[in-house]
Each structure stands twice: as C-alpha cells, then as structure tokens.
Coordinates of C-alpha atoms in Angstrom, one line a residue:
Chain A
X1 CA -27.9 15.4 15.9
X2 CA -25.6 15.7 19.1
X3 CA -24.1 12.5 18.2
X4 CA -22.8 14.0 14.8
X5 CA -21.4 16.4 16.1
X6 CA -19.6 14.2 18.2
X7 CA -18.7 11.8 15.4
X8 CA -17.5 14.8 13.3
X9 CA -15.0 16.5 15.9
X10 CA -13.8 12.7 16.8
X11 CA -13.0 11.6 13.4
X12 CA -11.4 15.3 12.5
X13 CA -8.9 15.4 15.4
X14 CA -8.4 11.4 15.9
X15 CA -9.9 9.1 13.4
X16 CA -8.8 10.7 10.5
X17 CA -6.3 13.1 11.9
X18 CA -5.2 15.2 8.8
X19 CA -0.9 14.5 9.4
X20 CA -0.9 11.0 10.8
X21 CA -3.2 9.4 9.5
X22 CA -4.5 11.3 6.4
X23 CA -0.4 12.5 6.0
X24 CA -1.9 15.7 4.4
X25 CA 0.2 19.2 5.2
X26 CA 3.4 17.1 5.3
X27 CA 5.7 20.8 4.4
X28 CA 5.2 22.4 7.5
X29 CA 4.8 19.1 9.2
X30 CA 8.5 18.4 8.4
X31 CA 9.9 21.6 8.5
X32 CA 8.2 23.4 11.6
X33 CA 8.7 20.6 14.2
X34 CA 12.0 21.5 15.5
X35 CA 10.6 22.9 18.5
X36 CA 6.9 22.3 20.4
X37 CA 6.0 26.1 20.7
X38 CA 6.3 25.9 16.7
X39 CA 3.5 23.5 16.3
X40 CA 1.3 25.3 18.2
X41 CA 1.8 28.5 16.6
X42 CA 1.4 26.7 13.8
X43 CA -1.5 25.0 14.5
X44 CA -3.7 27.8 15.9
X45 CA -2.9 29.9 12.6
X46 CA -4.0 26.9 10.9
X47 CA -7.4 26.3 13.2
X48 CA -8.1 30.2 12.6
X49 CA -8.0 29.7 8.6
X50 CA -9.7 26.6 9.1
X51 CA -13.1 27.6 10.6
X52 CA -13.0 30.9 8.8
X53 CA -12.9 29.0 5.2
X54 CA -15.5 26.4 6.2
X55 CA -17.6 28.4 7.8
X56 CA -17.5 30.7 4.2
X57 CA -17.3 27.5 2.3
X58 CA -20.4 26.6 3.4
X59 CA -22.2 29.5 3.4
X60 CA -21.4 30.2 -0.8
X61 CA -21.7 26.6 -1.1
X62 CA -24.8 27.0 -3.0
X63 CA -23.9 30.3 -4.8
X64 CA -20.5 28.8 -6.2
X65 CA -20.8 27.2 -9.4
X66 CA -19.4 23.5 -9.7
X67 CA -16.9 24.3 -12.2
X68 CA -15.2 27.2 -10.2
X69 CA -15.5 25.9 -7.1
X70 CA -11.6 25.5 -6.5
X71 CA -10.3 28.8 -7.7
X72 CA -13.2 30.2 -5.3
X73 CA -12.1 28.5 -2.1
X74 CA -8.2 28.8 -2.4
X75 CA -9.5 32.9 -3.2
X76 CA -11.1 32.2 0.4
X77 CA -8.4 30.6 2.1
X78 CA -5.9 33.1 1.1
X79 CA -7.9 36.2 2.2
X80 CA -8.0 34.5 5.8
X81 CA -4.3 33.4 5.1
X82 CA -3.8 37.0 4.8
X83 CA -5.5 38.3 7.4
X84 CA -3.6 36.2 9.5
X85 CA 0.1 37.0 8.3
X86 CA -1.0 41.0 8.5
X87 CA -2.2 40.6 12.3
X88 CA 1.2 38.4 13.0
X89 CA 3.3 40.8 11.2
X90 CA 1.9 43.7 13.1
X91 CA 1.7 42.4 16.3
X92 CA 4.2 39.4 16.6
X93 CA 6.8 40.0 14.4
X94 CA 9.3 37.6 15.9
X95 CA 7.0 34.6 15.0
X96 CA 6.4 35.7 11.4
X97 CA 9.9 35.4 11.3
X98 CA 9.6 31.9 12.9
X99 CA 7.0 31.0 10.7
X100 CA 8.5 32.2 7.8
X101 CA 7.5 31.2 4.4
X102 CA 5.2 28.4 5.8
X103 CA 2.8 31.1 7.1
X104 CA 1.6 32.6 3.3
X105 CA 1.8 28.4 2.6
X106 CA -0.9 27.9 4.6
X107 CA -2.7 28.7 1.3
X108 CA -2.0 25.5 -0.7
X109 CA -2.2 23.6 2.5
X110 CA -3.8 20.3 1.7
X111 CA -6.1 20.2 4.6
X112 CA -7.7 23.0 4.2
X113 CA -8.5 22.4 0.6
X114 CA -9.6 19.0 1.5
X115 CA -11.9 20.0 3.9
X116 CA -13.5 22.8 1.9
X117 CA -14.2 20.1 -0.5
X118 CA -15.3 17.4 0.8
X119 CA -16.7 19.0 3.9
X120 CA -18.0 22.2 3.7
X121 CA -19.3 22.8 0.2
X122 CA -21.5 19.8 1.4
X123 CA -22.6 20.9 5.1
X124 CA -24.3 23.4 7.0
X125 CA -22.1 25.9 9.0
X126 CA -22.0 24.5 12.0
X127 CA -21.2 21.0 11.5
X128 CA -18.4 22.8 8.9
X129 CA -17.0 25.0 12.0
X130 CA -16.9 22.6 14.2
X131 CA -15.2 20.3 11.5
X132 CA -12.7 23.0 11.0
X133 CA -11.9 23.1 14.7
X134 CA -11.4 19.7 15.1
X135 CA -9.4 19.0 11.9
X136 CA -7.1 22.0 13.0
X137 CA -6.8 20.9 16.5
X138 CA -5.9 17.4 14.9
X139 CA -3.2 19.1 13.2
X140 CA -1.9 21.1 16.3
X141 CA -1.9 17.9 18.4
X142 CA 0.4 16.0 15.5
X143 CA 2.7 18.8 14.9
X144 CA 3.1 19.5 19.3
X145 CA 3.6 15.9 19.9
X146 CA 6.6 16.0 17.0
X147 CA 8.1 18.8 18.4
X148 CA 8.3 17.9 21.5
X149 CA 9.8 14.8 20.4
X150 CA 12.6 16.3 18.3
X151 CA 13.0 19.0 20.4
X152 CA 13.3 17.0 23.7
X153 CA 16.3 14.8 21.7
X154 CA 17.6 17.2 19.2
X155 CA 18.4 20.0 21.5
X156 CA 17.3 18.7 24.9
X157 CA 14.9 21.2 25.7
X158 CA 10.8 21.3 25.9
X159 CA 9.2 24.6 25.2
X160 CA 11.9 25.9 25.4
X161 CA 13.1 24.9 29.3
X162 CA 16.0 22.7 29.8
X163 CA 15.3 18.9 30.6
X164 CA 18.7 17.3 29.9
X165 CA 22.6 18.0 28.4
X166 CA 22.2 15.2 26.3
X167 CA 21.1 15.8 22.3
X168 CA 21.3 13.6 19.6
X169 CA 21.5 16.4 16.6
X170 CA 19.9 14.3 13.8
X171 CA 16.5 15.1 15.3
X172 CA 17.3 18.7 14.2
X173 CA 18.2 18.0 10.8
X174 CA 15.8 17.4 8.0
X175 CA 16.6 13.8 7.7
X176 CA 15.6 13.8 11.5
X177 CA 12.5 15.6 10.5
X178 CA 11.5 12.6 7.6
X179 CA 12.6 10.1 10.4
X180 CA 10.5 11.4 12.8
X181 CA 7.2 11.3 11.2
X182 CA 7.7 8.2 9.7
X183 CA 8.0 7.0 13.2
X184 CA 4.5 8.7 14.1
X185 CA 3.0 7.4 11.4
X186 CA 4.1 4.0 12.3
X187 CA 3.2 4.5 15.8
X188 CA -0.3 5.6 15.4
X189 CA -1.1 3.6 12.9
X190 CA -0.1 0.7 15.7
X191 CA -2.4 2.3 18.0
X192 CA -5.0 2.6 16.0
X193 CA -4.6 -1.1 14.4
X194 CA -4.9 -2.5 18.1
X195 CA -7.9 0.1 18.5
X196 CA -9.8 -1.7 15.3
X197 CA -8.9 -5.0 16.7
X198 CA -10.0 -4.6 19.7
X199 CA -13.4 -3.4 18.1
X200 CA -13.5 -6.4 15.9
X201 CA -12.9 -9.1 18.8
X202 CA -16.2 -6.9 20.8
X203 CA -18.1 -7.1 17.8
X204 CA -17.9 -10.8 16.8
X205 CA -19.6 -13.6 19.1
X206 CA -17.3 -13.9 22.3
X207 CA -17.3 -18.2 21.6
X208 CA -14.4 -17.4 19.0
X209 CA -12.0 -15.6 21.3
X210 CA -8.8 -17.5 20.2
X211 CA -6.8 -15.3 18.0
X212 CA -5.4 -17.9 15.9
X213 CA -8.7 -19.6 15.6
X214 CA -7.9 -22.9 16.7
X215 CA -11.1 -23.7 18.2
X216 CA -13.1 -26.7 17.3
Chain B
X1 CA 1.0 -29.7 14.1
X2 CA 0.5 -33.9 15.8
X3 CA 1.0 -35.6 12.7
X4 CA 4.3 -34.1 11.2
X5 CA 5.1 -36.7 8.8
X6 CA 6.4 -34.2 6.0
X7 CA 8.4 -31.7 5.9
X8 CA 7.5 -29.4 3.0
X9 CA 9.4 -26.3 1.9
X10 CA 10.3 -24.6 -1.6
X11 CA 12.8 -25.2 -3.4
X12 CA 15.8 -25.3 -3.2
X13 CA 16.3 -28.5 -1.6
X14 CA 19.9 -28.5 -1.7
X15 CA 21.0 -29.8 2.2
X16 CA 24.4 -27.5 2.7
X17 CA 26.0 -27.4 6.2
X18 CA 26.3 -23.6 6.0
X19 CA 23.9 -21.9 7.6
X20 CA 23.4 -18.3 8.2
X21 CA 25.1 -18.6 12.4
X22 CA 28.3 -20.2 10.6
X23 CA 28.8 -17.2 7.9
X24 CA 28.0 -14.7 10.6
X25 CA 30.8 -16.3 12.5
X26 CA 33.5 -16.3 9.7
X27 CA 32.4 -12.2 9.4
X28 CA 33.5 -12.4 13.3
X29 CA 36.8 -14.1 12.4
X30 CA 37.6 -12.2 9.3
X31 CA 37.1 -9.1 11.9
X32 CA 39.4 -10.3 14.3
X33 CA 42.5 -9.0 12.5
X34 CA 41.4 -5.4 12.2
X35 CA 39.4 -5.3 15.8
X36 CA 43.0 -6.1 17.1
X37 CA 45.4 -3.7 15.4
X38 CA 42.5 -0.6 16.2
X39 CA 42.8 -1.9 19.7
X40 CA 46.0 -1.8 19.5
X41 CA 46.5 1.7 17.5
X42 CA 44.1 3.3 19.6
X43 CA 44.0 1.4 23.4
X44 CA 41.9 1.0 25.4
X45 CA 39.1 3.4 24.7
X46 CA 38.5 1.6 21.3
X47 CA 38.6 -1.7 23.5
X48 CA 35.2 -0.1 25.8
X49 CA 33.6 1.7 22.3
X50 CA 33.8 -2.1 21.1
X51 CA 32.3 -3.7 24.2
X52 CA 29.6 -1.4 24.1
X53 CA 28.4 -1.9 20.6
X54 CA 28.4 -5.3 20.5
X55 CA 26.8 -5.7 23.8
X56 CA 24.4 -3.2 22.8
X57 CA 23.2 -4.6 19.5
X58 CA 23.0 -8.3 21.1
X59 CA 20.6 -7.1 24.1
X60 CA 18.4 -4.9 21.8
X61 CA 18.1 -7.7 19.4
X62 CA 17.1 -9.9 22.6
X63 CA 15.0 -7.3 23.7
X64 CA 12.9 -6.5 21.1
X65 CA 12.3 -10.3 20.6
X66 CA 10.7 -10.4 24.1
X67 CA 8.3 -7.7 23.4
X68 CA 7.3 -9.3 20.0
X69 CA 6.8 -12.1 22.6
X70 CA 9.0 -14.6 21.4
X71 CA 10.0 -17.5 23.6
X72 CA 13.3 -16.7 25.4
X73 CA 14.4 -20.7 24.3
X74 CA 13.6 -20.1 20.7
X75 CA 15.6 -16.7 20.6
X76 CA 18.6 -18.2 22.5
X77 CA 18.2 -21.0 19.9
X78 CA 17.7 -18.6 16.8
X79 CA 20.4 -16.7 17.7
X80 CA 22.7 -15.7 14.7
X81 CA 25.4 -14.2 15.3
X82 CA 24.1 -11.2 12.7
X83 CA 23.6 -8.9 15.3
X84 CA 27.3 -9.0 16.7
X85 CA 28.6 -8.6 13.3
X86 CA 26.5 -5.1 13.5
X87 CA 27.6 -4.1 16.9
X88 CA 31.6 -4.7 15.9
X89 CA 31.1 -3.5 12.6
X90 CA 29.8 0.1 14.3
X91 CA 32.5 -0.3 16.4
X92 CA 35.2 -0.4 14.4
X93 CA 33.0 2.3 12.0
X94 CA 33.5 5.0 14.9
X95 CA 36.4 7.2 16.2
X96 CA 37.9 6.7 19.5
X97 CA 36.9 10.6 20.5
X98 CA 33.2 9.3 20.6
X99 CA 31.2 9.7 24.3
X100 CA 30.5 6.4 25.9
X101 CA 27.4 6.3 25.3
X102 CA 27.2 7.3 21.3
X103 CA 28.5 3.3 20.5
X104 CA 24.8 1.9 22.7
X105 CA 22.6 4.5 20.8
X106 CA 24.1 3.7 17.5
X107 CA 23.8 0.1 17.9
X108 CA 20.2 -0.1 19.4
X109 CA 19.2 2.2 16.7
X110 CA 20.8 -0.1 13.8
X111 CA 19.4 -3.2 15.2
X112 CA 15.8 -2.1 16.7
X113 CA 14.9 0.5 13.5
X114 CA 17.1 -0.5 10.7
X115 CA 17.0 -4.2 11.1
X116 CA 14.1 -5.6 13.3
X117 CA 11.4 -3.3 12.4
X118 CA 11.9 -4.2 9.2
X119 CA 11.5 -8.1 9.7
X120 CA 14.8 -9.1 11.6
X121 CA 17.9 -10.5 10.1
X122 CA 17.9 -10.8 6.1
X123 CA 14.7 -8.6 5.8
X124 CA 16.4 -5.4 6.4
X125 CA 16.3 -2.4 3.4
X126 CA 19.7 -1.0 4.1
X127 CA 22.7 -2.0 6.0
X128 CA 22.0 -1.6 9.8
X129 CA 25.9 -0.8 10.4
X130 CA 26.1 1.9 7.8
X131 CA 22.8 3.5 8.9
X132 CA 23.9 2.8 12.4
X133 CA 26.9 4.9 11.8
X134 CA 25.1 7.6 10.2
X135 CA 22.9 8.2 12.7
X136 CA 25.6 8.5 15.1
X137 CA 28.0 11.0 12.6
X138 CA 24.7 13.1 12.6
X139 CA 23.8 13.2 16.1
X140 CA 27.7 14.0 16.9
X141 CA 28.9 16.2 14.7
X142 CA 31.1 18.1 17.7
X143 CA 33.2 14.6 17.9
X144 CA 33.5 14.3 13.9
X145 CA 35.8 16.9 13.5
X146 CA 38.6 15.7 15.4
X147 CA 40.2 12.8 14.6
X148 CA 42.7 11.2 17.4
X149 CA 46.7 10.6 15.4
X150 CA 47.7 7.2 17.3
X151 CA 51.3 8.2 18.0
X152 CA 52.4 8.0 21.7
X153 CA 50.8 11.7 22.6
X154 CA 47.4 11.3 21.1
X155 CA 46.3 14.3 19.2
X156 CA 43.9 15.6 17.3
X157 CA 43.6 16.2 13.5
X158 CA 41.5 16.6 10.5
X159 CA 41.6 13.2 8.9
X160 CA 44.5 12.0 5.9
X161 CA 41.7 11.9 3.7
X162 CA 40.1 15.5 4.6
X163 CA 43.5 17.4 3.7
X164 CA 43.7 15.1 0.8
X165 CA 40.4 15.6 -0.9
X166 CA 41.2 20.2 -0.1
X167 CA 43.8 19.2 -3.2
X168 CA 47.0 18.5 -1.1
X169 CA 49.1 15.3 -1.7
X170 CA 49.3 13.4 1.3
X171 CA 52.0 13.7 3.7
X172 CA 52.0 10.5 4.3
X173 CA 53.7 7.8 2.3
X174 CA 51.7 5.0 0.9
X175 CA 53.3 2.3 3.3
X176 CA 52.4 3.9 6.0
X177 CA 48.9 4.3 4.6
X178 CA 48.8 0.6 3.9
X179 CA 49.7 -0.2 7.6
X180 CA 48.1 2.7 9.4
X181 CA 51.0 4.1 11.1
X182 CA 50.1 7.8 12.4
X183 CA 47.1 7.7 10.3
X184 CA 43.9 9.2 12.2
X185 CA 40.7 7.3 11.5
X186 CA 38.2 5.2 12.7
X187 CA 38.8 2.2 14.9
X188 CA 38.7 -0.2 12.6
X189 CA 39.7 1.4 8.8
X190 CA 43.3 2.6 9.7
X191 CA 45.1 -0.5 9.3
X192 CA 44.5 -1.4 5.6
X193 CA 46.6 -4.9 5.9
X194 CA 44.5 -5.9 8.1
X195 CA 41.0 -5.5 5.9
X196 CA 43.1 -6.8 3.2
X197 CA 43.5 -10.0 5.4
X198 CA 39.9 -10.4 6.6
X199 CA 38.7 -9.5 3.0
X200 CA 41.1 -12.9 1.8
X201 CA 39.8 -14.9 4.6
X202 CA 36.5 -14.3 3.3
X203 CA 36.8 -14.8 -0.3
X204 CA 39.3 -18.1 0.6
X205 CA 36.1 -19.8 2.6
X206 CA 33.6 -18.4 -0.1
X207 CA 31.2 -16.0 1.9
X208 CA 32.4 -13.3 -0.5
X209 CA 33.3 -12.6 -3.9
X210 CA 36.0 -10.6 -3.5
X211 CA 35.8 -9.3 -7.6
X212 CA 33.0 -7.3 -6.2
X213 CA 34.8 -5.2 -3.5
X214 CA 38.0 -5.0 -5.6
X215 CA 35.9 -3.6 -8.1
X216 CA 34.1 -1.1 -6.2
X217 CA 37.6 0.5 -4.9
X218 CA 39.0 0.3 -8.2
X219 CA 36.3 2.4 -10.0
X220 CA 36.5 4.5 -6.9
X221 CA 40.4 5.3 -7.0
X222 CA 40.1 5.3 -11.1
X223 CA 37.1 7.8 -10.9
X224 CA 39.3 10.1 -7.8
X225 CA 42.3 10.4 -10.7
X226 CA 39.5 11.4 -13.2
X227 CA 38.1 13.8 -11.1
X228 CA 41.5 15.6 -10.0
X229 CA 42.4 15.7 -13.5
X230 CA 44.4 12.6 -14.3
X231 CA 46.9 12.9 -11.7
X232 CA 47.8 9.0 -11.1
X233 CA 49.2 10.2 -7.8
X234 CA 46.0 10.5 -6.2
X235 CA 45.3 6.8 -7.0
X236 CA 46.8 4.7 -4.3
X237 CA 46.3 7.5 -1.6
X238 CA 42.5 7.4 -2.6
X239 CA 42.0 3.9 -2.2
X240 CA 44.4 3.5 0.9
X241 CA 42.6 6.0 3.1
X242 CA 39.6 6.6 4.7
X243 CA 36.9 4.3 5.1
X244 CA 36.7 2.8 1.7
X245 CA 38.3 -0.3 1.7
X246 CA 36.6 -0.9 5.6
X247 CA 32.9 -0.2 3.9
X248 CA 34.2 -2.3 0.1
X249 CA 35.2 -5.6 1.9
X250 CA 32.6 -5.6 5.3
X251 CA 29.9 -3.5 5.0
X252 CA 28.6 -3.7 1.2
X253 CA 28.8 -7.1 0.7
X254 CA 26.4 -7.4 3.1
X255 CA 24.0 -10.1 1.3
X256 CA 20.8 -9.0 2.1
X257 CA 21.4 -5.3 0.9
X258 CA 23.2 -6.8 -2.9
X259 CA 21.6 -7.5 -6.0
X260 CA 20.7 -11.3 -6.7
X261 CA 22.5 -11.3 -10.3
X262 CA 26.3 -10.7 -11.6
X263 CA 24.9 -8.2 -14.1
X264 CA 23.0 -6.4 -11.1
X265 CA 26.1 -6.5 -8.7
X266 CA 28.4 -5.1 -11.5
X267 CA 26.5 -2.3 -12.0
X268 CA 26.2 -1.8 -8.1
X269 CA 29.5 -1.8 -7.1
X270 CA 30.1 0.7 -10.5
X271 CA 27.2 2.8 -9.3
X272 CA 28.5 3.1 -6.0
X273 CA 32.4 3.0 -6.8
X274 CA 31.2 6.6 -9.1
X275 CA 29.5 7.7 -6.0
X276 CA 31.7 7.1 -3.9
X277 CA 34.6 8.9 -5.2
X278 CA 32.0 11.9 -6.5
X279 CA 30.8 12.3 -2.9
X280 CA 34.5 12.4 -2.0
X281 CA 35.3 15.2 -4.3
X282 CA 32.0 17.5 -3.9
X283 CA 31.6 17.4 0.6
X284 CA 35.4 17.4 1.0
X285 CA 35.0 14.6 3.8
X286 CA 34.8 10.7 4.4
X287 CA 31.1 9.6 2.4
X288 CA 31.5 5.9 1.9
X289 CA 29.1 5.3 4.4
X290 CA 26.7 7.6 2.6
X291 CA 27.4 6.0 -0.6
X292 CA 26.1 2.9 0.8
X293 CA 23.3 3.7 1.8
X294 CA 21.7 5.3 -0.9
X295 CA 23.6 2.6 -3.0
X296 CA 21.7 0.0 -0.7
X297 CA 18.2 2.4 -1.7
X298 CA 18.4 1.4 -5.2
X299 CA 19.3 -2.5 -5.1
X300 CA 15.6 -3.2 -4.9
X301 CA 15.2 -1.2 -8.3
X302 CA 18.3 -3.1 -9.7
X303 CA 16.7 -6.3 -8.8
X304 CA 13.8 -5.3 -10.4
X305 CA 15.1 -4.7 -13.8
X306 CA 18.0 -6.9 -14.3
X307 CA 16.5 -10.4 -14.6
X308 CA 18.2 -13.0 -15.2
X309 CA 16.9 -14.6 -18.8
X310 CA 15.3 -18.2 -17.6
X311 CA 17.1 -21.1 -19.0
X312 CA 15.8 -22.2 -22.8
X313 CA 13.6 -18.7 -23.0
X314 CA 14.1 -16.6 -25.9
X315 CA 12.6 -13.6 -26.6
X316 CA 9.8 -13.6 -29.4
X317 CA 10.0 -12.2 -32.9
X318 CA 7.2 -9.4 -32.2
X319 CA 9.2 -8.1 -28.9
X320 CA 12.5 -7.9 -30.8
X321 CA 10.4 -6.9 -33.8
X322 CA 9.5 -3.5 -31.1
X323 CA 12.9 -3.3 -29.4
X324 CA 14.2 -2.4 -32.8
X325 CA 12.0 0.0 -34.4

C-alpha cells in the first residue's frame, strides 16, 4: 500500500508531469511564465483546486451518475475555482490582477478535468488527494522552472532580484513563450529518454552491453 | 564493414563534381561584393559584427558536433561551408548600431536550434539566417529603431523604407537607392548593385534560378503599387529599398527551405512576393524577413500537394469522372 502511494505522487509530479510531459494546461503555461513568482502563484492556486476537486470527486464518485459525470465535476471545480479568486480578491488584490483572467480559467484547465476523470471518480480519497498534490506540484515545478528561465534572459532578473544587465527580450514575448516550452519539452523528454534507456540496458542480461549490438 | 566490395546507394546515380562544399562556396563569392561595399559604407564596426557571426556560427557548428560525439577528423572533413554562409548572411542581415555580442547569440542560435537540432545542414525547417535574424530583431528591439545614415557624420534615422511605407515618397532618388548612397540599412542590403551582382554570379554558374527571385520582387513591388492605390511611383522605390532584394536573391533561395517543383516554387515566391508587400503595408516596417519565415512554414505543405504527374501516368476515367461532377 505504501508503495502506491509512492508510485502515485512519482508518476503525478515526474513521470507523467501534467505540462511536459502530458502538455495539458498549455494557456497559462505560455502566458504566466514571464516571471518565476508567477508560476508559483499559479501553481499553488492550482494544487488548492486540485486536492479540493479530487478529494470531492472521489467522494460523489459513487453518487454521480455516468452520464453527468462531467457537468458534475467542472460544477466542482469551479466552486473551489471560486473560492479561490474570492479569497485572492479580498486578500491579495495585486495578484488577482497578476493572475488575471487565467485565475477563473483554472476551470476548464485540462488537468484538473483529467484527473477527476481518470483519477478520482475511480479512487479512494486519499490516493485522490495525494494524486492532486503531486499532479499540482508537477505543474508548479514546470511553470517555476520556465519562469525562471524566461525571466533570468528576458528581463535579467530571478524572483524578482537582479542577476545580470543583459536581456534578450524575445523571452518576454509570446513567441518567446511557445519557444520556451518547446525547448522544455524537448529537454525533458531527453532526460527522460536517457532515464528509460538506462532502465532498459539494467533490465536486459548484462552479456549484451554493446549499444550497437555488435557482439558475436 | 571488412568486405566493402559495393557501394550501394539510391538513385540518382548521376556522378556531378558539384557538391554541396563547392555551392556553399560560390554563396561565399557571390557575397563578396556586398560584404565589401557594407564594409565600406559602414567601416569598421560592420567589419567586427561580420567577424563575429561567422566565427560564431562555425565554432557552434563544431561544437555541437563534439557533443553529439562526432570525430573531430570527420567534422573537419564534413565541413561545408553551409555554416559560414549563415554566419555572413546574419551579418550582413544586421545594423551596424547592434552590441557586440547580439551578432554571437544570433548566430549560435541559427546554427545550434534552427539548423542542427533539426538534423544539420539540408534538414533544417526554415532558414537558419532569417530565423537567426529574427531572434536577434526581437531580443533588440532598443537597437531597431535607429538606423545609422553612412555619410561622413554617422547619424541616426528611421529607415528609407519606414518613411516610405507612413505614405511619403522617398527623398531619395532611385539612383541613389540602386547604389546605397546615404541610405540607412542593414550591412549588407544598402547597396542594391552589389546583390544584383552576386544574384548574376549565381544564376551565371547555375546554383540559382534567378526567374524565381525576380519574380518574388516583382509581385512584391506590383502588389506595393496595388496596395497604395496604383501609384507607379511607389514601384521602383519598393523594390530598391529595404531588405527585399538582400532576402529575394540570398536568403529564399535557400534550397533546403524551396519547394522541389516549378509549379510549387511559382506559387511560393507569389505567396511570399503578396506577403511580403502586405506585411509592408499593414506593420509600417522592414518584414521580409518575416515573410520568409512563415513562407519557409508552408513549403512542406506545398510539397505535399503539388506533385509532379509521373511520366506516362494519366489519371483514370472514374477520378476525372469525380473531379467533374
């Protein structure tokens, strides 16, 4: 059982990692990253929608009728969706305004239908919070690491402290924005290619170590 | 690999002594004309911005190849020339108002993104010097606004082309257009004699067809008169400034980045000729480069629907039978 839970919080924030590897929420992804305090905003409001939805999700899981079930959890998401803009609004009005309109988006954000559905309308509660938690933290990880990265070359800074006088301003822009996660994709999907490899060359008998097979 | 008796390959098997080093090396040539009047024009500054691309875009080439662990014989041995076309091509693509180091970033971004990721030489989606170039006008945008006028007290001014496209004849006569006296530009697209030169050099040893550039600026001055309401002024001024006949003659006839039939490349250099000048008229700046880019986007999707009919085929009855009803 402990081992689940391990598997399931590894393979929300790493294996399957909703925006680099799944490429799910790609809206804010692109439009939020000009700055690393951004993703982190971001990504806690999405973590706190996240484990509140599952942890609903999975508790109507068995009261919701199949045929319904979608209208019911985006009705779920956007109550916590709106809890969340309300508190910001009230207590930290400057990031609402930061936010913007991709705070109420949060709503038709794809991994948190996606793990409503094929998570927690088939799970307990627990295994569904702690899904949520590592999914969202997943998220936050992506979205810091991208804003760090266009915000260290678009305006030289990282949360917000000065490192350099040197900016390149495409990072800013939007094309900087598609460029920039292309290039994360790419990256990771290096990573974890050399990752599986490496798994592959343990699992197979160590007499064919040769990469190109040119063993007798 | 012992027994190498045959050499097998695909066809063709046509044997030609051109190879891809010796066209990269006639691009050089044909450049020599224009990298010499911009140096001249513009002194020494466009000499360094030069330097600096071309040694840029050579060592990042090199430098990637030693982390995709090539042997350092087989890359010296491999080496084709493609990458230096790239480096002066950005060169002569930028103003002389650049900082130093905006000529190394652009290059090493052309060659190491645009180009190698992609596969290397001939593999590349778009043109590594356009997108080069690009990345460098967006990362800069303090330098693009002034341009440097080379007359004796160098100055700074919105472009010919700028005031031109606001509606405003140009001050400028035609001739001085054509030679790129006082006209404030990039390095290398001031001096229109001198593209005109390279551009004859290469159609006269056959790495380009030069129909395909002259058609390109010509739908692109034709579509300019359209577009200011017939005013046949505005035709030679079009073509003669900015970087339009710089991008037509060097940077789209790029062959990797061009369709593969004559039907295709006509409707290219139409498609982008139409751009061009419609870019032109809606930003109100230079957008040749960006006409080439998304120009070199939709090749693949030209190539994909303008086939060229195989010899002795003819369509069926049925199929013509559909096409009609």
């Amino acid at each position: 059982m402990k081992n689940d839970y391990k598997k399931i919080a590894f393979d929300g924030a790493i294996k399957n990692n909703p925006t680099l590897k799944l490429v799910l929420g790609t809206c804010p992804t692109l439009a939020l990253t000009t700055a690393a305090m951004n993703g982190i905003y971001m990504g806690l409001a999405v973590t706190f929608v996240l484990i509140c939805s599952n942890v609903l999700v999975s508790l109507l899981r068995k009261a919701i009728p199949k045929e319904v079930r979608i209208p019911a959890f985006v009705l779920i998401i956007a109550t916590f969706v709106t809890i969340v803009r309300l508190i910001l609004d009230y207590f930290l009005p400057d990031l609402n305004d930061i936010m913007g309109l991709y705070l109420p988006l949060i709503v038709v954000n794809c991994i948190i239908l996606a793990r409503a559905e094929s998570f927690a309308s088939k799970n307990g509660i627990l295994p569904s919070a702690l899904d949520g938690l590592a999914n969202g933290v997943g998220f936050m990880i992506a979205l810091t690491l991208m804003g760090a990265f266009r915000e260290v070359l678009g305006r030289g800074e990282i949360f917000g402290f000065k490192v350099w006088n040197f900016t390149l301003d495409f990072f800013g822009t939007s094309a900087g924005a598609f460029f920039t996660y292309a290039l994360f994709i790419a990256l990771f999907s290096l990573i974890y290619g050399a990752i599986a490899d490496r798994k592959k060359d343990k699992a197979f008998s160590p007499v064919l170590k040769e990469p190109n097979g040119e063993a007798e | 690999m012992e027994d190498k008796i045959y050499a097998y390959s695909t066809s063709p098997h046509v044997k030609t002594p051109r190879t891809t080093k010796k066209i990269m090396l006639l691009v050089c040539l044909s450049l020599l004309p224009t990298t010499i009047t911009g140096i001249a024009f513009f002194g020494l500054k466009a000499l360094l911005i030069l330097l600096l691309s071309c040694a840029s875009a050579v060592l990042s080439e090199m430098i990637f190849n030693l982390i995709a662990k090539k042997d350092i014989t087989l890359i010296l041995k491999e080496f084709d020339f493609s990458s230096l076309v790239t480096g002066i091509l950005l060169g002569l693509a930028l103003g002389v108002n650049y900082p130093w180091y905006a000529p190394v970033i652009g290059s090493a971004f052309a060659i190491i993104v645009v180009k190698m990721l992609f596969g290397g030489t001939g593999k590349n989606l778009v043109n590594p010097a356009v997108t080069g170039r690009i990345f460098i006008f967006m990362s800069f945008q303090a330098a693009v606004t002034a341009w440097i006028i080379p007359n004796g007290d160098l100055t700074t001014s919105a472009t010919m082309l700028e005031d031109f496209l606001g509606g405003n004849l140009p001050t400028l006569s035609n001739v001085d257009l054509l030679l790129g006296r006082n006209v404030a530009g990039c390095i290398g697209e001031t001096c229109k004699v001198a593209l005109i030169a390279g551009g004859l050099f290469l159609a006269a040893t056959g790495v380009i067809n030069i129909c395909y550039p002259a058609l390109y600026i010509g739908v692109a001055g034709l579509f300019s008169v359209v577009l200011y309401g017939f005013d046949f002024a505005y035709f030679l001024p079009s073509i003669l400034s900015g970087g339009l006949m710089f991008g037509a003659i060097f940077m789209v006839t790029d062959y990797t980045t061009t369709p593969n039939t004559a039907t295709g490349n006509v409707i290219y250099f139409v498609f982008l000729g139409l751009l061009t000048a419609g870019l032109r008229k809606a930003t109100g700046m230079e957008s040749v480069s960006f006409a080439i880019l998304l120009g070199n986007l939709i090749v693949p999707l030209i190539d994909k629907f303008v086939i060229n009919r195989p010899f002795g085929h003819s369509r069926t009855r049925k199929e013509k039978a559909a096409k009609n009803a």
